[in-house]
Short mmCIF file of C-alpha atoms and ligand atoms in Angstrom, two decimals:
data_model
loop_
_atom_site.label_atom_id
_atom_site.label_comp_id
_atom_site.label_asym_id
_atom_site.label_seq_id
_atom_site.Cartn_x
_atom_site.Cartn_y
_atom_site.Cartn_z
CA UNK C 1 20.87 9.54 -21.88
CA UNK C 2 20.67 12.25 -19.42
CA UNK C 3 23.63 12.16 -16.71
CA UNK C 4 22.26 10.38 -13.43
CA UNK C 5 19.56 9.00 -15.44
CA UNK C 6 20.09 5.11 -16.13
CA UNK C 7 17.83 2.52 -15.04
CA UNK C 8 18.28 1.09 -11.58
CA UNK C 9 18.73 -2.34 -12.24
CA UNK C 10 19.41 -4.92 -8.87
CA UNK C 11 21.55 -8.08 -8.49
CA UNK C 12 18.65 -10.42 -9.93
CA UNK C 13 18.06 -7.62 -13.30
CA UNK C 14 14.86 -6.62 -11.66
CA UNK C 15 14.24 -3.19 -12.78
CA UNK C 16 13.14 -1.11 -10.06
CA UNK C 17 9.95 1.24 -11.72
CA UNK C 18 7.75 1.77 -8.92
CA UNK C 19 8.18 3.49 -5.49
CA UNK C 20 5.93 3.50 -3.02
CA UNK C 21 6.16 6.43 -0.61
CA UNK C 22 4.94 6.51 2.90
CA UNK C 23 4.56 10.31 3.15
CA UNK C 24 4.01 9.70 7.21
CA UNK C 25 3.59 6.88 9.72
CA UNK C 26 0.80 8.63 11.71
CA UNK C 27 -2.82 7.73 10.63
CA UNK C 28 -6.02 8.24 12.41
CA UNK C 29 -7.11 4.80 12.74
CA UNK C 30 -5.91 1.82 14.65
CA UNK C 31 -6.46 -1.02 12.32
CA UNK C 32 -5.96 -4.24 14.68
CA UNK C 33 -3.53 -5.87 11.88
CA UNK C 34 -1.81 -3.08 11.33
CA UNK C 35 -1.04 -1.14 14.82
CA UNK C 36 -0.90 -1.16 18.51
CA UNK C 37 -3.17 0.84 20.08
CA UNK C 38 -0.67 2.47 21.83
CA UNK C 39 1.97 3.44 19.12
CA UNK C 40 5.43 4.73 19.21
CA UNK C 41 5.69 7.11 15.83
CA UNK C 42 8.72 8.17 14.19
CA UNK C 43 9.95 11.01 15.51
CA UNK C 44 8.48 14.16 14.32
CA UNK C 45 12.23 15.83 13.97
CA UNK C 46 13.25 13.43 11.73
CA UNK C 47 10.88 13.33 9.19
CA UNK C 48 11.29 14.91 5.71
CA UNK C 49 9.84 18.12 4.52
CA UNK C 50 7.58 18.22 1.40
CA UNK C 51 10.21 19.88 -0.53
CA UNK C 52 13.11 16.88 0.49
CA UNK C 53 10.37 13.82 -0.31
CA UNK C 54 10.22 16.04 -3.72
CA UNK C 55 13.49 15.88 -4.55
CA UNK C 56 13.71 12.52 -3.39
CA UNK C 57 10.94 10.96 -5.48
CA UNK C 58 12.02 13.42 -8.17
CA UNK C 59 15.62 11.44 -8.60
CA UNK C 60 14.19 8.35 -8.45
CA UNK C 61 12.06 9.38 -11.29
CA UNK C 62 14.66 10.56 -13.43
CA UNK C 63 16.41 7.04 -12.91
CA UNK C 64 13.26 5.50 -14.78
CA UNK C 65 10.35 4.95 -11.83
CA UNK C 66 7.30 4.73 -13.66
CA UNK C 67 5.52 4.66 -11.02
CA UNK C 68 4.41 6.52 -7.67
CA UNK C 69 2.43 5.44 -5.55
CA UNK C 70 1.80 7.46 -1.49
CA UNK C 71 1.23 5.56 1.09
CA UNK C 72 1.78 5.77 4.69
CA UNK C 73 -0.01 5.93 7.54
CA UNK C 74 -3.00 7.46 6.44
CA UNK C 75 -1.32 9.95 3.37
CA UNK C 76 -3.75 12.63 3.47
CA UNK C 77 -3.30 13.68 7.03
CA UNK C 78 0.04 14.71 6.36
CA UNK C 79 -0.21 18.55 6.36
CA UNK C 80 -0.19 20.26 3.10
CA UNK C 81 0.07 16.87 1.50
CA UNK C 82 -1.59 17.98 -1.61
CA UNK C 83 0.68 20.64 -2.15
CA UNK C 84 2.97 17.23 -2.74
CA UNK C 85 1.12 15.83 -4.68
CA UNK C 86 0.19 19.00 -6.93
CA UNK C 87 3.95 19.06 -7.36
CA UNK C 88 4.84 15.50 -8.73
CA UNK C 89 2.06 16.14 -10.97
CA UNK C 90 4.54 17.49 -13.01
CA UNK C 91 6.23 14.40 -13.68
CA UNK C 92 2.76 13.11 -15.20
CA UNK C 93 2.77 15.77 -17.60
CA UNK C 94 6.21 15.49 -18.89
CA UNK C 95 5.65 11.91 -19.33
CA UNK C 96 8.40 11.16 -17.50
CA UNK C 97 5.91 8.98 -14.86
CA UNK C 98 3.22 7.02 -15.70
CA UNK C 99 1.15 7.22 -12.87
CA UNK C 100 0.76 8.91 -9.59
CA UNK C 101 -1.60 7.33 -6.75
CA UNK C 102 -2.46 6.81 -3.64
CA UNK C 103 -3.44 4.27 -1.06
CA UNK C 104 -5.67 5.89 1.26
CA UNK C 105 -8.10 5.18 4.26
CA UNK C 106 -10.60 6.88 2.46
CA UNK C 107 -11.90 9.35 5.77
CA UNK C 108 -10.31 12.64 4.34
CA UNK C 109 -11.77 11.72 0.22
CA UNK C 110 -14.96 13.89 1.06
CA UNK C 111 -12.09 17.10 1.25
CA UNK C 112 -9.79 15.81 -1.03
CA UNK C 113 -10.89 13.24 -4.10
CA UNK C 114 -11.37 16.78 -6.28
CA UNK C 115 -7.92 17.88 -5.70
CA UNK C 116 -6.31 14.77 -6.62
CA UNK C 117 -8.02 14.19 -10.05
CA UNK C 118 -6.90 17.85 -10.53
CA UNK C 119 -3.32 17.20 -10.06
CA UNK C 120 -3.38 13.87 -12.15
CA UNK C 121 -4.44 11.13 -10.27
CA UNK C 122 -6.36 8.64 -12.07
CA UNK C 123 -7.07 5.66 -9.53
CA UNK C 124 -6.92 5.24 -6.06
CA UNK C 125 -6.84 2.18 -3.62
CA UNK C 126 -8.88 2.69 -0.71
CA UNK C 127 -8.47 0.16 2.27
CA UNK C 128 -12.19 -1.33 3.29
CA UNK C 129 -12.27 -4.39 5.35
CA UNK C 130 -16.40 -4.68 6.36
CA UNK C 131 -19.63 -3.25 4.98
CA UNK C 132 -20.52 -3.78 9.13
CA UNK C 133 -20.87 -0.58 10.63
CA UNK C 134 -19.83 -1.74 13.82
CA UNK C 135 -17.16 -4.21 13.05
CA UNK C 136 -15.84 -1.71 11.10
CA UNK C 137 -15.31 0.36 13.88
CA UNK C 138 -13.53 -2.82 15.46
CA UNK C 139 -10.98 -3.38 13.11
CA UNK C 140 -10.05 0.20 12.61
CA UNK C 141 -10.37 1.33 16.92
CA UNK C 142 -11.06 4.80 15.68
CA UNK C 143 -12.70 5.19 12.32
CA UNK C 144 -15.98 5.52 10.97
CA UNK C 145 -17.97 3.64 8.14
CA UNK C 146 -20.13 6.56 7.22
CA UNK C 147 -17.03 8.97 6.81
CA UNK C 148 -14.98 6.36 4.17
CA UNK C 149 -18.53 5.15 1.96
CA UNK C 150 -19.06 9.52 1.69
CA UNK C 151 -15.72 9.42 0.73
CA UNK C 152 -15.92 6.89 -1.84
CA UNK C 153 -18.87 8.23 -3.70
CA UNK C 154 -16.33 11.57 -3.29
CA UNK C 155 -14.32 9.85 -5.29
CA UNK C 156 -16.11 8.43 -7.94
CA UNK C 157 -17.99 12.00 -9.03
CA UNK C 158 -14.49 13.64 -8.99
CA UNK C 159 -13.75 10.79 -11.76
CA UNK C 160 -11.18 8.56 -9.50
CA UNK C 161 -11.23 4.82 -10.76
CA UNK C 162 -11.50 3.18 -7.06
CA UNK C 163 -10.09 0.08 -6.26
CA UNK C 164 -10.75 -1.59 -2.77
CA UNK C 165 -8.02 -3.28 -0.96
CA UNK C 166 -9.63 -5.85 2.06
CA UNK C 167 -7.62 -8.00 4.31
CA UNK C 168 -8.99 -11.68 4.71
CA UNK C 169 -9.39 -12.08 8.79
CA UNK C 170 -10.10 -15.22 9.76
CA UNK C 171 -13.10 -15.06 11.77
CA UNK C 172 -14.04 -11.60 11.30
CA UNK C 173 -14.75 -10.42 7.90
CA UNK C 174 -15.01 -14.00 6.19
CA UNK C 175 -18.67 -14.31 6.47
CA UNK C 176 -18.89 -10.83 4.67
CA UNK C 177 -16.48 -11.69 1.19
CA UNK C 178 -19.78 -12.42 -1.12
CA UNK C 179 -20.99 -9.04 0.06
CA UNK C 180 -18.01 -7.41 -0.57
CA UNK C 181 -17.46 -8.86 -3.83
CA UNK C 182 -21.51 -7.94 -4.92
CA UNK C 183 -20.85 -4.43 -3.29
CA UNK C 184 -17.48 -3.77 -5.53
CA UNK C 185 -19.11 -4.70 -8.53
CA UNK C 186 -22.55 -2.75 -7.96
CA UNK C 187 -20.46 0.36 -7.53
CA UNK C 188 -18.23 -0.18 -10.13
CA UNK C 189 -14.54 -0.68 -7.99
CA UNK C 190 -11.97 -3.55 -8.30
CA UNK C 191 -11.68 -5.25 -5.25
CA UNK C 192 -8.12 -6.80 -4.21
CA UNK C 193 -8.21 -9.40 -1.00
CA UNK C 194 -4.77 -9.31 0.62
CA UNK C 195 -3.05 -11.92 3.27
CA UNK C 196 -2.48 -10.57 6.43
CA UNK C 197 1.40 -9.93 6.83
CA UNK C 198 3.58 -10.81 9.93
CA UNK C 199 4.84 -7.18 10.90
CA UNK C 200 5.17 -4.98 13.66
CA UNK C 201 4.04 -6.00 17.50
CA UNK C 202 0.19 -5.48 16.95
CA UNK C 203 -0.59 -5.90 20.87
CA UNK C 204 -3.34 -8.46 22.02
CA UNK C 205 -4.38 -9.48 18.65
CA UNK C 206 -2.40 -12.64 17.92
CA UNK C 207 -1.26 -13.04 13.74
CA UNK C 208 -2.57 -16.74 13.98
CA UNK C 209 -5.84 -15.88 14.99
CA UNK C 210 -5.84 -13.46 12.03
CA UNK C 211 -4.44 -15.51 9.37
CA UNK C 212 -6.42 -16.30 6.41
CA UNK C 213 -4.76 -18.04 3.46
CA UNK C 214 -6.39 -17.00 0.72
CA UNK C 215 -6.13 -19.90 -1.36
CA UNK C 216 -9.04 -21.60 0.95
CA UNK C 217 -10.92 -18.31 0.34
CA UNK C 218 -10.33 -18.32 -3.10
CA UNK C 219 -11.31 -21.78 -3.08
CA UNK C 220 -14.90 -20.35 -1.35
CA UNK C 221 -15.38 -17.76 -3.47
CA UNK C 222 -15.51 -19.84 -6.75
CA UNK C 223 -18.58 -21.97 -5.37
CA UNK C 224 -20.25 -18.81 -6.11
CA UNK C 225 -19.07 -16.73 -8.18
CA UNK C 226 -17.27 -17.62 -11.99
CA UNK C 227 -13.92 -16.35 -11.81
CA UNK C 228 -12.02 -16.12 -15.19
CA UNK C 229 -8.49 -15.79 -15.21
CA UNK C 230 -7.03 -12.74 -16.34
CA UNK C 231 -3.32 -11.75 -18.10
CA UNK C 232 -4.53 -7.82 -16.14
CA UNK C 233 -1.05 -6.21 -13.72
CA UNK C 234 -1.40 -3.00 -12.38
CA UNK C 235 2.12 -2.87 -11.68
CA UNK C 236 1.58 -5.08 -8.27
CA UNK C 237 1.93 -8.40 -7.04
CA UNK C 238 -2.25 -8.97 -7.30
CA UNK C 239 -3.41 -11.77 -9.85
CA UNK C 240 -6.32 -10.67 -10.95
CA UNK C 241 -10.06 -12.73 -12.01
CA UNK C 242 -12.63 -11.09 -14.10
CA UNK C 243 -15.86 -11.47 -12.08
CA UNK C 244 -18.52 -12.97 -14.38
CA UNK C 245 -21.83 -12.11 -12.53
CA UNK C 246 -20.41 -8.69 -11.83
CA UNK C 247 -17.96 -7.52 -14.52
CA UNK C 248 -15.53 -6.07 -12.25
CA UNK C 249 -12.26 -7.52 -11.18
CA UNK C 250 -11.10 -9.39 -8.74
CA UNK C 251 -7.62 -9.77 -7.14
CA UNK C 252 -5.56 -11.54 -4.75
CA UNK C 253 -2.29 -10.42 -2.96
CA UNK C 254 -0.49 -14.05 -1.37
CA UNK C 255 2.66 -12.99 0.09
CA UNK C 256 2.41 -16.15 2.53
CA UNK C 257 0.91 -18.75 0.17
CA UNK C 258 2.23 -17.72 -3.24
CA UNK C 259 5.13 -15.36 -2.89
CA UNK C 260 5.56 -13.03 -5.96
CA UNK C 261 8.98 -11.87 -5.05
CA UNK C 262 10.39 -13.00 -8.50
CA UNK C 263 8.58 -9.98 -10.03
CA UNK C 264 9.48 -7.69 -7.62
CA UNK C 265 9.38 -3.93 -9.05
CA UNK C 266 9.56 -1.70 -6.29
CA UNK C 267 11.39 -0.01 -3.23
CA UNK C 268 9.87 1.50 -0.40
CA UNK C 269 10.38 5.11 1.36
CA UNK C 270 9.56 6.19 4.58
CA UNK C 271 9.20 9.30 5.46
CA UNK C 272 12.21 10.08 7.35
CA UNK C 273 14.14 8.97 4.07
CA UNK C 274 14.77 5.38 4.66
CA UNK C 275 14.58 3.10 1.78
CA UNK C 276 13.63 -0.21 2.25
CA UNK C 277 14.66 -2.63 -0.79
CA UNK C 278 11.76 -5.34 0.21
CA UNK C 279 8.71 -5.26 2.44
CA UNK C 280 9.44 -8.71 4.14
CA UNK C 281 13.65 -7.55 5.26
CA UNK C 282 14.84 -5.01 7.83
CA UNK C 283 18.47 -4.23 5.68
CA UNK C 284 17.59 -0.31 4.31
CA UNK C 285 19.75 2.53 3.39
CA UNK C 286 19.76 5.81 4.77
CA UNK C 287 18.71 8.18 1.72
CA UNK C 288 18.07 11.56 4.29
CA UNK C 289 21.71 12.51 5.20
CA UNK C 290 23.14 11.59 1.70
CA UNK C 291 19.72 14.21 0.40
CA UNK C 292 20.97 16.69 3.20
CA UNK C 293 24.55 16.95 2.79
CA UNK C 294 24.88 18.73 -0.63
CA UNK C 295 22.25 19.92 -3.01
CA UNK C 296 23.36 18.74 -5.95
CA UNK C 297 22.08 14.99 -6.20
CA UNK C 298 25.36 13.23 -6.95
CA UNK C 299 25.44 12.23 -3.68
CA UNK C 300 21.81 11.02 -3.13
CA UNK C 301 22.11 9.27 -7.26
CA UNK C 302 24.80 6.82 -5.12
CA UNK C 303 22.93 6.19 -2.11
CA UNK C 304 20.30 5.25 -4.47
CA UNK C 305 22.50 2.61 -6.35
CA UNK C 306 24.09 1.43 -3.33
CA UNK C 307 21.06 0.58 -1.89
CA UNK C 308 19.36 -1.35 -5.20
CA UNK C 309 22.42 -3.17 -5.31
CA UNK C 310 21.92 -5.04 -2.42
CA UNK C 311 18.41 -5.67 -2.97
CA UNK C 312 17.30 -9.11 -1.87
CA UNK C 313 15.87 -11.76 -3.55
CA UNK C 314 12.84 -12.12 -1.42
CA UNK C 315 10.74 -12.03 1.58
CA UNK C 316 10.48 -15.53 4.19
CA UNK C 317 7.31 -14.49 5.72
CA UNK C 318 5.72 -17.45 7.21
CA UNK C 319 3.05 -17.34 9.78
CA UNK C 320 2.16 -20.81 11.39
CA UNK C 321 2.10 -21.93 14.84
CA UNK C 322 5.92 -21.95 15.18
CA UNK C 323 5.93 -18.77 13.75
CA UNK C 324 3.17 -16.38 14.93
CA UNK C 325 5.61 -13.16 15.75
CA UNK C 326 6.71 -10.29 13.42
CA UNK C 327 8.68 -11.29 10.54
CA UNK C 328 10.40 -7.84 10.75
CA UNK C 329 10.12 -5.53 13.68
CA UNK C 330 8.62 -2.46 12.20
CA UNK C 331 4.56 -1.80 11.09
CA UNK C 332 2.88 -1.97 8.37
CA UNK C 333 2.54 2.04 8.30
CA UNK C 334 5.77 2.75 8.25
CA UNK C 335 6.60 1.61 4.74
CA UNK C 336 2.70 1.24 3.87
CA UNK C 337 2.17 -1.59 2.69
N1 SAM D 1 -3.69 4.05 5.67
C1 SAM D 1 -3.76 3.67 4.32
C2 SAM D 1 -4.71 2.50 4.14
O1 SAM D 1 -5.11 1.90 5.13
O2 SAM D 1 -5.03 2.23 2.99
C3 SAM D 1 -2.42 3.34 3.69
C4 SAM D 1 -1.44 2.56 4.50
S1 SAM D 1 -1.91 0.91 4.94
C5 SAM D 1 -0.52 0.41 5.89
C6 SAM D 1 -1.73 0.07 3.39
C7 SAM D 1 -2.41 -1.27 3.28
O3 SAM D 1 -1.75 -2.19 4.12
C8 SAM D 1 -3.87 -1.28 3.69
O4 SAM D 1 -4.65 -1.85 2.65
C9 SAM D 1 -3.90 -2.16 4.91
O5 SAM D 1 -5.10 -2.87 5.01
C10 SAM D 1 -2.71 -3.06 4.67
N2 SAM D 1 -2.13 -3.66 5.88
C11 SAM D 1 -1.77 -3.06 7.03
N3 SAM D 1 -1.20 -3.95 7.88
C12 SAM D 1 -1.19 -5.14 7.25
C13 SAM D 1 -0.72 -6.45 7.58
N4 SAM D 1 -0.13 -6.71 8.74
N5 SAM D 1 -0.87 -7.43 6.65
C14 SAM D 1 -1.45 -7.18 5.44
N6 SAM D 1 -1.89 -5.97 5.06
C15 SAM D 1 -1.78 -4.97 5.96
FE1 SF4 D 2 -3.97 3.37 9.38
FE2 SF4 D 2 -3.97 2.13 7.05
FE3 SF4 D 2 -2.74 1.02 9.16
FE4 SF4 D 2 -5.37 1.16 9.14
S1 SF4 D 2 -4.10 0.00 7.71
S2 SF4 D 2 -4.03 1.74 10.87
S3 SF4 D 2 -5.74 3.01 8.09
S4 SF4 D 2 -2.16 2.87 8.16
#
């Protein structure tokens, strides 16, 4: 083996193949479950260049990741972010990663779906709460349905299998999951329904009034539609149902009612080089001064380790009416989900 190449292993012999990489905290919407309004970003100074995240992924990569997946924020506002991605492609073609994707708002796929089959990209997630023109521009304060369903059709002519992520919200897109579910499988995407998450001070909205456990909607969803259980992973905490009356798939994501962390596969960057061993803890290691102090990795390899090391065993989110605050202070976008 390669020096600086075993696997990273943590304390519970949970292999760590998959990284998720928020590439920047900045996006240009305002989903209510996911940000304030009026946001405090990361500062600008402190983030990583192109080259750094590189190098970064790039090592954790050679220590057997598997998988990459970019994230943020809204990814593909990050200047020159396909220049990135371009770059890692490499790692697809030696084999040495399995797969390289994204999870994107979808409003910049019109520009970019193309480039990103080009440089390897297979399948996407795209985040789509409401068919509802209006309460789409609710939920997300600044963006626009039009823009993301253009950029969807984007991506299926450039070849991109699409899979559509939706948070459950109680009271606001629960009268809409039968559409969703016909309009996944009439244009061919997976569709994934995820439990809202206590994180990050989202302003007015309260967490309670958003929380949706999606074992009652699960519950709903099987008066009408057959769901057949399915052995299908992409690598994520979903369980996934094949849908019979469509023939597309259906998953759900139940950090709060069924907690997956037993499987857990991944680590999280942001991107001012912070590494965050689990979604639901605020303990992370500092990866960017370790990555800036020599440029030979040695340095950066033990950071690495250090950090896996301590990886926890699992999340305690719990949102009920005791517990209706952030879990852990920071946002969704700043490791991306
Ligand atoms: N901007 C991109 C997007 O929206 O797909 C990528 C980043 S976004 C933070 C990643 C995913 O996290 C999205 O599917 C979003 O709906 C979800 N998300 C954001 N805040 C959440 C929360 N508090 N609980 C559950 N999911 C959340
Ligand atoms: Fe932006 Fe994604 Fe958060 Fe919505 S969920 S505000 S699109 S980062």
């Amino acid at each position: 083996m390669p020096p600086g190449s075993a696997p990273l292993i943590d304390p519970y012999a949970r292999a760590i193949s998959y990284l998720r990489v928020s590439v920047t905290d900045r996006c240009d919407f305002r989903c209510v479950y996911c940000m304030a309004e009026d946001m405090t970003f990361l500062p600008k100074a402190e983030m990583l260049s192109l080259e750094e995240m590189d190098r970064l992924c790039s090592a954790f990569v050679r220590m057997g990741v598997r998988k990459l997946r970019l994230t943020g924020g809204e990814p593909l506002v990050r200047r020159n972010v396909m220049q990135l991605i371009r770059n890692l492609g490499r790692h697809l073609k030696t084999g040495a990663l399995e797969e390289l994707t994204l999870t994107t708002n979808g409003s910049q796929l019109t520009k970019h779906a193309e480039g990103l089959a080009e440089a390897g990209v297979k399948r996407i997630n795209v985040s789509l709460d409401t068919l509802d023109p209006a309460k789409f521009e609710k939920l997300t304060r600044w963006g626009k349905l039009d823009v993301v369903l253009d950029g969807l059709q984007a991506a299926k002519r450039a070849g991109l299998a699409v899979k559509i992520n939706a948070v459950a919200l109680k009271g606001q897109n629960e009268d809409e999951i039968d559409r969703l579910i016909e309009w996944s499988g009439a244009e061919g995407f997976d569709l994934v329904f995820i439990e809202v998450m206590p994180m990050g001070e989202i302003g007015d909205a309260a967490r309670l009034d958003q929380y949706l456990p999606l074992s009652l909607l699960r519950a709903r969803i099987q008066q009408n539609w057959t769901l057949a259980e399915t052995g299908y992973r992409t690598g994520g905490p979903a369980r996934y149902f094949d849908v019979k009356e469509t023939g597309q798939r259906l998953g759900f994501i139940t950090p709060l009612t069924h907690n997956f962390c037993e499987s857990c596969n991944r680590v999280r960057l942001t991107c001012t080089g912070t590494l965050y061993m689990c979604l639901g803890q605020d303990d992370a290691a500092d990866l960017r001064s370790p990555l800036r102090a020599s440029d030979d990795d040695a340095l950066l390899d033990g950071a690495i380790r250090e950090a896996v090391a301590r990886k926890p065993k699992g999340h305690d989110f719990v949102i009920d009416r005791r517990h209706s605050g952030p879990a852990v202070p920071r946002h969704m976008s700043v490791t991306g989900g």
